[in-house]
Amino acid sequence: MAHERSPLRLVPDPVPGPEVRAVPRTLGAVELLPGRVRAALLDRSGAVLDRAEASFDAGSASPAGVDEALARVAAVFDGHRPSGVGVAAAGVVDPAGGRVIEVDEAPALRGYGVTARLEELTGVPVRVEHRARVQVLGDRWFGPGRGRRSFASVSTGEVLGVGILYDGEVLAPEGGRSGAHMTVSASGEPCTCGRRGCWKAVATTRWLRGRAGALGLRAEGASLGALVASRDGAARRLVAEYAENLVLGLATVQQLFACGLFVLHGEAREGGEPFRALVESGLRAGALGGGELPRVVVSEAAVDDVALLGGAGLVLSGR
Ligand SMILES: [Zn+2]
């Protein structure tokens, strides 16, 4: 009931007590992106029961549009009272402060207090984490990472990033990022951040599309799926190069954290088994021995659900 809790009061830690654990409750998830917000109500196995989506003007300096968009999608929780809501947000996030610090090209989200707003709307505890980092919790609770203490969850495609579960904990240091701007080349191609040699500049769809265009491989929009299916030698070489570029970043992660398992999300799914095998063999070729031989799996989760599953996993992982 709404009157049980003052909406703006600090809510208790979302760890459910033993008596609550016995009663399965639903989980809430929200994905906050520049210009777009999505919400889902999930059961405890990660199945989406209901969902909603709304857009807002990301370029506006006022947060009013975000407030309104969140109110619209939060209607999906009406009458369910989920155990909590986990927010997967783009950009630089302050989990302790419950807010987005900054998102490229989205002034409306600068400093936005997303947990306070959603607690006000739903009356349940809300936590926020970075989208790329939180997806590891989706894999941990509902996907290929179930039962593991350490692994990496990787976004591929338009967005590149790595979330790491290490010894049971998500690595989420304050100010830490998702790895997209790791330098993988001393010179390299220019990046959206203004520097050169970033991983993102050579291992995202933008690079793939550009290179396919330069090679005259324009068939079917030169998507990874189309390139993998192509019999053209140049297309195959391009796919192999793309896999190598992805491995550049992943090998660094493996060297540092010995993740053992890499769960790929996003575009990699389009590349099917041939692409998965290329990434895995590249990663294994670079492994220096010791620890678990790296393995690569492609998530079966629908691309649109990855961040939402992470949000739901954030609720289950409540500290
Ligand atoms: Zn960069």
Coordinates of C-alpha atoms and ligand atoms in Angstrom, one line a residue:
M1 CA 0.0 0.0 0.0
A2 CA 1.3 3.4 -0.9
H3 CA 0.7 4.9 2.6
E4 CA 3.0 2.3 4.2
R5 CA 6.1 4.1 3.1
S6 CA 6.8 7.8 2.5
P7 CA 7.9 7.8 -1.1
L8 CA 11.0 9.9 -0.6
R9 CA 12.2 8.2 2.5
L10 CA 15.3 6.0 2.3
V11 CA 14.0 2.5 1.7
P12 CA 15.5 -0.4 3.6
D13 CA 18.2 -2.7 2.1
P14 CA 16.4 -5.0 -0.4
V15 CA 17.7 -8.3 1.2
P16 CA 14.5 -10.3 1.7
G17 CA 14.1 -11.9 5.1
P18 CA 13.7 -15.6 5.4
E19 CA 9.9 -15.3 5.7
V20 CA 9.8 -13.3 2.5
R21 CA 12.0 -15.8 0.6
A22 CA 9.4 -18.4 1.1
V23 CA 6.9 -16.5 -0.9
P24 CA 7.9 -16.1 -4.5
R25 CA 7.4 -12.5 -5.6
T26 CA 8.0 -10.9 -8.9
L27 CA 11.0 -8.8 -9.9
G28 CA 11.1 -5.4 -11.5
A29 CA 13.6 -4.2 -14.0
V30 CA 14.2 -0.9 -15.8
E31 CA 16.6 -0.1 -18.6
L32 CA 17.5 3.6 -18.9
L33 CA 19.0 4.7 -22.1
P34 CA 19.5 8.1 -23.8
G35 CA 16.0 9.0 -25.0
R36 CA 14.4 5.7 -24.1
V37 CA 13.3 3.8 -21.0
R38 CA 12.0 0.2 -20.8
A39 CA 10.6 -1.7 -17.9
A40 CA 9.7 -5.3 -17.3
L41 CA 8.0 -7.4 -14.7
L42 CA 9.7 -10.8 -14.4
D43 CA 9.1 -13.9 -12.4
R44 CA 11.9 -15.4 -10.4
S45 CA 13.1 -17.6 -13.2
G46 CA 13.7 -14.6 -15.4
A47 CA 10.6 -15.0 -17.6
V48 CA 9.2 -11.6 -18.7
L49 CA 5.5 -11.3 -17.6
D50 CA 4.8 -7.8 -18.8
R51 CA 6.8 -5.0 -20.3
A52 CA 6.5 -1.3 -21.3
E53 CA 8.6 1.2 -23.2
A54 CA 8.6 5.0 -23.4
S55 CA 10.8 7.7 -25.0
F56 CA 11.9 11.1 -23.9
D57 CA 13.9 14.0 -25.3
A58 CA 17.5 13.1 -24.3
G59 CA 18.8 16.4 -25.6
S60 CA 16.7 18.5 -23.2
A61 CA 18.4 20.0 -20.3
S62 CA 15.3 19.4 -18.2
P63 CA 14.7 16.0 -16.5
A64 CA 10.9 16.4 -16.7
G65 CA 10.7 14.2 -19.8
V66 CA 12.6 11.4 -18.0
D67 CA 10.2 11.8 -15.0
E68 CA 7.3 11.4 -17.3
A69 CA 8.7 8.5 -19.2
L70 CA 9.5 6.6 -16.0
A71 CA 6.0 7.2 -14.8
R72 CA 4.6 5.7 -17.9
V73 CA 6.7 2.5 -17.8
A74 CA 6.3 2.1 -14.1
A75 CA 2.6 1.4 -14.7
V76 CA 3.7 -2.1 -15.6
F77 CA 4.4 -2.8 -11.8
D78 CA 1.0 -1.6 -10.7
G79 CA -0.8 -4.2 -8.6
H80 CA 2.2 -6.5 -8.4
R81 CA 4.5 -5.0 -5.9
P82 CA 7.8 -6.7 -7.0
S83 CA 10.5 -7.5 -4.5
G84 CA 12.4 -4.6 -5.9
V85 CA 13.4 -2.9 -9.1
G86 CA 16.9 -3.1 -10.6
V87 CA 17.8 -0.3 -13.0
A88 CA 20.4 -0.9 -15.8
A89 CA 21.5 2.5 -16.8
A90 CA 23.7 3.7 -19.6
G91 CA 26.7 6.1 -19.0
V92 CA 28.5 6.7 -15.8
V93 CA 26.5 5.6 -12.8
D94 CA 26.7 6.3 -9.0
P95 CA 25.1 3.1 -7.5
A96 CA 25.5 4.3 -3.9
G97 CA 23.9 7.6 -4.7
G98 CA 21.2 6.0 -6.9
R99 CA 21.8 8.3 -9.8
V100 CA 23.2 8.6 -13.3
I101 CA 26.3 10.9 -13.3
E102 CA 26.6 11.4 -17.0
V103 CA 25.6 9.9 -20.3
D104 CA 27.1 10.9 -23.7
E105 CA 24.7 13.0 -25.7
A106 CA 21.9 12.9 -23.0
P107 CA 21.9 16.1 -20.9
A108 CA 18.5 15.2 -19.5
L109 CA 20.1 12.3 -17.6
R110 CA 23.0 14.2 -16.1
G111 CA 22.8 13.8 -12.3
Y112 CA 19.4 12.1 -12.6
G113 CA 18.3 10.5 -9.4
V114 CA 16.6 7.4 -10.9
T115 CA 16.2 5.3 -7.8
A116 CA 14.4 8.1 -5.8
R117 CA 12.1 8.6 -8.7
L118 CA 11.3 5.0 -9.1
E119 CA 10.9 4.4 -5.4
E120 CA 8.4 7.3 -5.4
L121 CA 6.5 5.7 -8.3
T122 CA 6.6 2.0 -7.1
G123 CA 7.0 2.1 -3.3
V124 CA 9.6 -0.7 -3.5
P125 CA 13.4 -0.7 -3.1
V126 CA 15.3 0.4 -6.2
R127 CA 18.9 -0.1 -7.1
V128 CA 20.8 1.2 -10.1
E129 CA 24.0 -0.1 -11.8
H130 CA 25.7 0.4 -15.1
R131 CA 24.0 -1.4 -17.9
A132 CA 27.1 -3.3 -19.1
R133 CA 28.1 -4.4 -15.6
V134 CA 24.6 -5.4 -14.5
Q135 CA 24.1 -7.8 -17.3
V136 CA 26.5 -10.1 -15.7
L137 CA 23.9 -10.6 -13.0
G138 CA 21.3 -11.6 -15.6
D139 CA 23.7 -14.3 -16.7
R140 CA 24.5 -15.3 -13.2
W141 CA 20.9 -15.8 -12.1
F142 CA 19.1 -16.8 -15.3
G143 CA 21.8 -17.6 -18.0
P144 CA 25.0 -19.5 -18.8
G145 CA 26.8 -18.1 -15.7
R146 CA 24.5 -19.9 -13.3
G147 CA 26.5 -21.6 -10.6
R148 CA 29.7 -19.9 -11.4
R149 CA 31.8 -17.7 -9.1
S150 CA 33.7 -16.0 -11.9
F151 CA 33.0 -15.2 -15.5
A152 CA 32.6 -12.3 -17.9
S153 CA 29.5 -11.0 -19.7
V154 CA 30.2 -9.2 -22.9
S155 CA 28.0 -6.8 -24.9
T156 CA 28.8 -6.8 -28.6
G157 CA 27.4 -4.9 -31.6
E158 CA 26.5 -1.2 -31.3
V159 CA 27.5 -1.2 -27.7
L160 CA 30.6 -2.8 -26.4
G161 CA 31.4 -3.6 -22.8
V162 CA 32.4 -6.2 -20.3
G163 CA 30.8 -7.0 -16.9
I164 CA 32.8 -9.2 -14.6
L165 CA 31.7 -11.5 -11.8
Y166 CA 34.8 -12.3 -9.8
D167 CA 34.7 -14.7 -6.9
G168 CA 30.9 -14.1 -6.6
E169 CA 31.0 -10.3 -6.7
V170 CA 30.3 -8.0 -9.6
L171 CA 33.4 -5.8 -10.1
A172 CA 32.0 -2.3 -9.9
P173 CA 34.5 0.1 -8.6
E174 CA 33.4 3.7 -8.4
G175 CA 34.2 5.5 -11.6
G176 CA 35.0 2.2 -13.3
R177 CA 33.8 1.8 -16.9
S178 CA 32.8 -1.1 -19.1
G179 CA 36.1 -1.4 -21.0
A180 CA 34.9 0.0 -24.4
H181 CA 37.6 2.6 -24.3
M182 CA 40.5 0.4 -23.3
T183 CA 43.4 1.2 -25.6
V184 CA 44.2 -1.8 -27.8
S185 CA 46.3 -0.1 -30.4
A186 CA 49.1 2.5 -30.0
S187 CA 47.8 4.6 -32.9
G188 CA 44.6 3.1 -34.4
E189 CA 41.3 4.5 -35.6
P190 CA 39.7 7.6 -34.0
C191 CA 37.1 6.9 -31.4
T192 CA 33.9 8.7 -30.4
C193 CA 35.7 9.8 -27.2
G194 CA 38.2 11.8 -29.2
R195 CA 41.2 9.5 -28.6
R196 CA 42.7 6.9 -30.9
G197 CA 43.2 3.2 -30.5
C198 CA 40.2 2.4 -28.3
W199 CA 38.8 -1.1 -28.4
K200 CA 35.4 0.4 -29.3
A201 CA 36.8 1.9 -32.4
V202 CA 37.6 -1.5 -33.9
A203 CA 35.2 -4.0 -32.3
T204 CA 31.7 -2.5 -32.8
T205 CA 29.1 -2.7 -35.6
R206 CA 30.2 0.8 -36.6
W207 CA 33.6 -0.5 -37.5
L208 CA 32.3 -3.6 -39.2
R209 CA 29.9 -1.6 -41.3
G210 CA 32.5 0.9 -42.3
R211 CA 35.0 -1.7 -43.2
A212 CA 32.4 -3.8 -45.2
G213 CA 31.6 -0.6 -47.1
A214 CA 35.2 0.1 -47.9
L215 CA 35.6 -3.5 -49.2
G216 CA 32.5 -3.2 -51.3
L217 CA 30.6 -5.8 -49.2
R218 CA 27.3 -4.1 -49.0
A219 CA 25.0 -7.1 -49.3
E220 CA 22.2 -7.1 -46.8
G221 CA 23.5 -4.1 -45.0
A222 CA 26.7 -5.9 -44.3
S223 CA 25.4 -7.3 -41.0
L224 CA 27.6 -9.8 -39.2
G225 CA 25.0 -12.5 -39.9
A226 CA 25.1 -11.8 -43.7
L227 CA 28.9 -11.6 -43.7
V228 CA 29.2 -15.0 -41.8
A229 CA 26.8 -16.6 -44.3
S230 CA 28.6 -15.1 -47.3
R231 CA 30.8 -17.3 -49.5
D232 CA 32.9 -14.3 -50.5
G233 CA 36.5 -14.7 -49.3
A234 CA 36.7 -11.0 -48.4
A235 CA 33.6 -11.3 -46.2
R236 CA 35.1 -14.2 -44.4
R237 CA 38.4 -12.4 -43.8
L238 CA 36.5 -9.4 -42.5
V239 CA 34.5 -11.6 -40.1
A240 CA 37.8 -13.2 -38.9
E241 CA 39.3 -9.7 -38.4
Y242 CA 36.3 -8.6 -36.5
A243 CA 36.6 -11.6 -34.2
E244 CA 40.3 -10.8 -33.7
N245 CA 39.4 -7.2 -32.7
L246 CA 36.9 -8.4 -30.2
V247 CA 39.5 -10.8 -28.8
L248 CA 42.0 -7.9 -28.3
G249 CA 39.9 -6.6 -25.5
L250 CA 38.7 -9.9 -24.1
A251 CA 42.2 -11.3 -24.0
T252 CA 43.2 -8.4 -21.7
V253 CA 40.2 -9.2 -19.4
Q254 CA 41.2 -12.9 -19.4
Q255 CA 44.8 -12.0 -18.5
L256 CA 43.7 -9.9 -15.6
F257 CA 40.8 -11.8 -14.2
A258 CA 41.1 -15.4 -15.6
C259 CA 37.4 -15.3 -16.1
G260 CA 37.3 -18.7 -17.8
L261 CA 33.9 -18.2 -19.3
F262 CA 32.8 -15.4 -21.6
V263 CA 29.1 -15.0 -22.3
L264 CA 28.6 -13.0 -25.5
H265 CA 25.4 -10.9 -25.9
G266 CA 24.1 -8.8 -28.8
E267 CA 25.4 -8.9 -32.3
A268 CA 27.6 -12.0 -31.7
R269 CA 24.5 -14.0 -31.7
E270 CA 23.9 -13.2 -35.3
G271 CA 27.3 -14.6 -36.1
G272 CA 26.3 -18.0 -34.8
E273 CA 28.6 -20.9 -34.2
P274 CA 31.3 -19.8 -36.8
F275 CA 31.8 -16.4 -35.0
R276 CA 31.7 -17.9 -31.5
A277 CA 34.3 -20.5 -32.5
L278 CA 36.6 -17.7 -34.0
V279 CA 36.4 -15.7 -30.8
E280 CA 37.0 -18.7 -28.6
S281 CA 40.0 -20.0 -30.6
G282 CA 41.5 -16.5 -30.7
L283 CA 41.1 -16.2 -26.9
R284 CA 42.6 -19.6 -26.4
A285 CA 45.5 -18.9 -28.7
G286 CA 46.4 -15.9 -26.5
A287 CA 45.9 -17.7 -23.2
L288 CA 49.2 -18.1 -21.5
G289 CA 48.3 -21.2 -19.5
G290 CA 47.4 -21.7 -15.9
G291 CA 43.8 -21.5 -14.8
E292 CA 40.7 -22.5 -16.7
L293 CA 41.0 -22.7 -20.5
P294 CA 38.8 -19.8 -21.7
R295 CA 35.4 -20.8 -23.1
V296 CA 33.0 -18.6 -25.1
V297 CA 29.2 -19.1 -25.2
V298 CA 26.6 -17.0 -26.9
S299 CA 23.6 -16.1 -24.7
E300 CA 20.2 -17.3 -25.9
A301 CA 18.5 -14.3 -24.2
A302 CA 16.7 -12.0 -26.6
V303 CA 18.9 -8.9 -27.2
D304 CA 16.2 -6.6 -25.9
D305 CA 16.0 -8.6 -22.6
V306 CA 19.6 -8.7 -21.6
A307 CA 19.7 -5.5 -19.6
L308 CA 16.3 -6.2 -18.1
L309 CA 17.4 -9.6 -16.9
G310 CA 20.4 -7.9 -15.4
G311 CA 18.1 -5.5 -13.6
A312 CA 16.1 -8.4 -12.2
G313 CA 19.4 -10.1 -11.2
L314 CA 20.4 -6.9 -9.4
V315 CA 17.2 -7.3 -7.2
L316 CA 18.1 -10.9 -6.4
S317 CA 21.7 -10.0 -5.6
G318 CA 20.6 -7.3 -3.1
R319 CA 23.2 -6.8 -0.5
Ligands
ZN1 ZN 37.4 5.8 -27.0

